[in-house]
Short mmCIF file of C-alpha atoms in Angstrom, two decimals:
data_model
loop_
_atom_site.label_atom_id
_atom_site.label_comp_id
_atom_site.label_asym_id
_atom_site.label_seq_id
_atom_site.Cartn_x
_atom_site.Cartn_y
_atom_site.Cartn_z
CA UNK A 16 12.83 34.12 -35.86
CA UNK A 17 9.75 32.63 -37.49
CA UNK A 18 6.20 34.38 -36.34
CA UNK A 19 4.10 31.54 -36.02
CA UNK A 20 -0.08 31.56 -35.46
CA UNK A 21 -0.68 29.35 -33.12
CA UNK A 22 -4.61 28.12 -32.18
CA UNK A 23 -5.01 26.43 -28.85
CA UNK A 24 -7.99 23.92 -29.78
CA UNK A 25 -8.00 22.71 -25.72
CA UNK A 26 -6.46 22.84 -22.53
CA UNK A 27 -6.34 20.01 -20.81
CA UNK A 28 -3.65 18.77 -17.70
CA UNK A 29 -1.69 15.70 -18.08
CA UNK A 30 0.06 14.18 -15.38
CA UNK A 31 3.84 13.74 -15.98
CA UNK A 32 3.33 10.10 -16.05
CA UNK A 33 1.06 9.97 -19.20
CA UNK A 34 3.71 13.15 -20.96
CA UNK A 35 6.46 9.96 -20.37
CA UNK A 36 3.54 7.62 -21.42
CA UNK A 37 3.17 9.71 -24.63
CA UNK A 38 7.28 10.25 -25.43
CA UNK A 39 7.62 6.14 -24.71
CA UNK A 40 4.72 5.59 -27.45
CA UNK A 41 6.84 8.16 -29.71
CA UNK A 42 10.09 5.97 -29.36
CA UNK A 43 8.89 2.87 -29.54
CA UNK A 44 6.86 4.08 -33.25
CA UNK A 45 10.04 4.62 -34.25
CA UNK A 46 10.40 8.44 -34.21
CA UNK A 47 13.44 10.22 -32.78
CA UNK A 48 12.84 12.43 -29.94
CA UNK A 49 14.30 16.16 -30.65
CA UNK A 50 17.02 16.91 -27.75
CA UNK A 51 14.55 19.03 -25.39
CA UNK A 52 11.97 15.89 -25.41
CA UNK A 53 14.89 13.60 -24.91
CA UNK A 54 15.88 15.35 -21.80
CA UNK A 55 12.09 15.63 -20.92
CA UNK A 56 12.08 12.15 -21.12
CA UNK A 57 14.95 11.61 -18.81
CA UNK A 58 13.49 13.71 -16.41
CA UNK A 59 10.65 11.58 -16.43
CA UNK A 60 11.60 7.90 -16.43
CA UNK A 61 13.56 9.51 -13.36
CA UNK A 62 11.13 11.31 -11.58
CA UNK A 63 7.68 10.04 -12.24
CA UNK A 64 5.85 7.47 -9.66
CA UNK A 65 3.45 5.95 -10.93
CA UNK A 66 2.42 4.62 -14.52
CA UNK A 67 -0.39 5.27 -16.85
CA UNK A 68 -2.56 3.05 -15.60
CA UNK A 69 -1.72 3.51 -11.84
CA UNK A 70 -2.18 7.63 -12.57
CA UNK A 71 -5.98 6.61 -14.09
CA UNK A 72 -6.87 4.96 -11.21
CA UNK A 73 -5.48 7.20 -8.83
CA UNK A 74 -7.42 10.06 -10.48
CA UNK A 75 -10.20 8.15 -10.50
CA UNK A 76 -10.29 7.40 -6.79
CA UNK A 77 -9.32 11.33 -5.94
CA UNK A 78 -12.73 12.68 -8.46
CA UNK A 79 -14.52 10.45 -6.93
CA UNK A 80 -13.94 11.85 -3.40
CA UNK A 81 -16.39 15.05 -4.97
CA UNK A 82 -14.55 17.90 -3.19
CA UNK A 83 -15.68 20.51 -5.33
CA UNK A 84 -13.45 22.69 -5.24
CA UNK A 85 -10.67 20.30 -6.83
CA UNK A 86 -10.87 21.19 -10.52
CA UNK A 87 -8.56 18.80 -12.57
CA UNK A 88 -5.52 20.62 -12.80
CA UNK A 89 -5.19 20.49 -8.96
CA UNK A 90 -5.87 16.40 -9.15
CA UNK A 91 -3.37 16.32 -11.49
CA UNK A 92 -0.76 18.47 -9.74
CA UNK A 93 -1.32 16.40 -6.72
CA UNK A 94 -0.78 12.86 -8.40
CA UNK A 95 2.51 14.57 -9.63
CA UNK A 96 3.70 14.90 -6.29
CA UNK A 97 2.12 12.20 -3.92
CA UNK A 98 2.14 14.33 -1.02
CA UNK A 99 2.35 11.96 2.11
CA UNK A 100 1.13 14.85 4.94
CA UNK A 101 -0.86 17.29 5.54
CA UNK A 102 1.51 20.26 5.29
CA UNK A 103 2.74 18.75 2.01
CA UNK A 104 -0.34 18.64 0.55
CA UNK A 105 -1.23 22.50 1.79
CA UNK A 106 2.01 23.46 -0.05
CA UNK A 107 0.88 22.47 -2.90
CA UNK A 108 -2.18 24.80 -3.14
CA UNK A 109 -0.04 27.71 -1.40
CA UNK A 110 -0.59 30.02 -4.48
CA UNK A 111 -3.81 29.12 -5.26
CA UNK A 112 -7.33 30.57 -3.59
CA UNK A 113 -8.04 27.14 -2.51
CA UNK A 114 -8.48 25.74 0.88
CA UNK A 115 -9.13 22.46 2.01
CA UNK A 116 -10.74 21.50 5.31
CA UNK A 117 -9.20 18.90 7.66
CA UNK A 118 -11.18 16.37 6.58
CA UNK A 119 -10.87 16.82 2.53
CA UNK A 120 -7.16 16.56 3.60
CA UNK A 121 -7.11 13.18 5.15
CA UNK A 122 -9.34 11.62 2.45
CA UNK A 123 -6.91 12.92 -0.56
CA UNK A 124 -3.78 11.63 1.70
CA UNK A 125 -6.40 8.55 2.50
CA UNK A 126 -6.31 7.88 -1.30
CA UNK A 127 -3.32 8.37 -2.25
CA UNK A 128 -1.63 5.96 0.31
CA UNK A 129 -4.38 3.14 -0.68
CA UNK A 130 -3.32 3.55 -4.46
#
């Protein structure tokens, strides 16, 4: 096994739309995708809603709702799933110290089903 330093420069999320986004971009360059980014990719083009653009806009639309307690990682997790109730969207932040009131709720679902 190789011991390899590794130095994270930056955390940032990235919906699974723009990860396909970034593997199409690889393929169509012309590189060859390794087998676990192949079956990434699969996963993907099978399971992802929205595209690129569609993601921007939705995250957009959610920031701009300012519910401060949303940090971007919990944006992001929610465009990944597209919750389309309540309940679904509380699932989501089940194992997280977050809680959203009623209201915060129906403009997030608001948003999402205006996308």
């Amino acid at each position: 096994m190789v011991d390899v330093d590794v130095e994270v420069m930056e955390q940032k999320p990235i919906a699974m739309s723009g990860v396909r986004h970034m593997l199409d971009e690889t393929k169509k360059n012309g590189k060859e995708l390794n087998f676990r980014a192949e079956k990434v990719h699969v996963y993907l083009s099978e399971f992802t809603k929205l595209n690129k653009k569609e993601v921007d806009s939705l995250y957009e639309k959610i920031k701009s709702l300012n519910i401060s307690k949303l940090r971007d990682r919990h944006i992001i997790k929610i465009i990944d799933l597209m919750p389309t109730d309540p309940e679904s969207l509380k699932i989501i932040f089940s194992g997280e110290a977050l809680s959203l009131k009623q209201e915060e709720i129906n403009q997030i679902l608001e948003a999402i089903s205006s996308k």
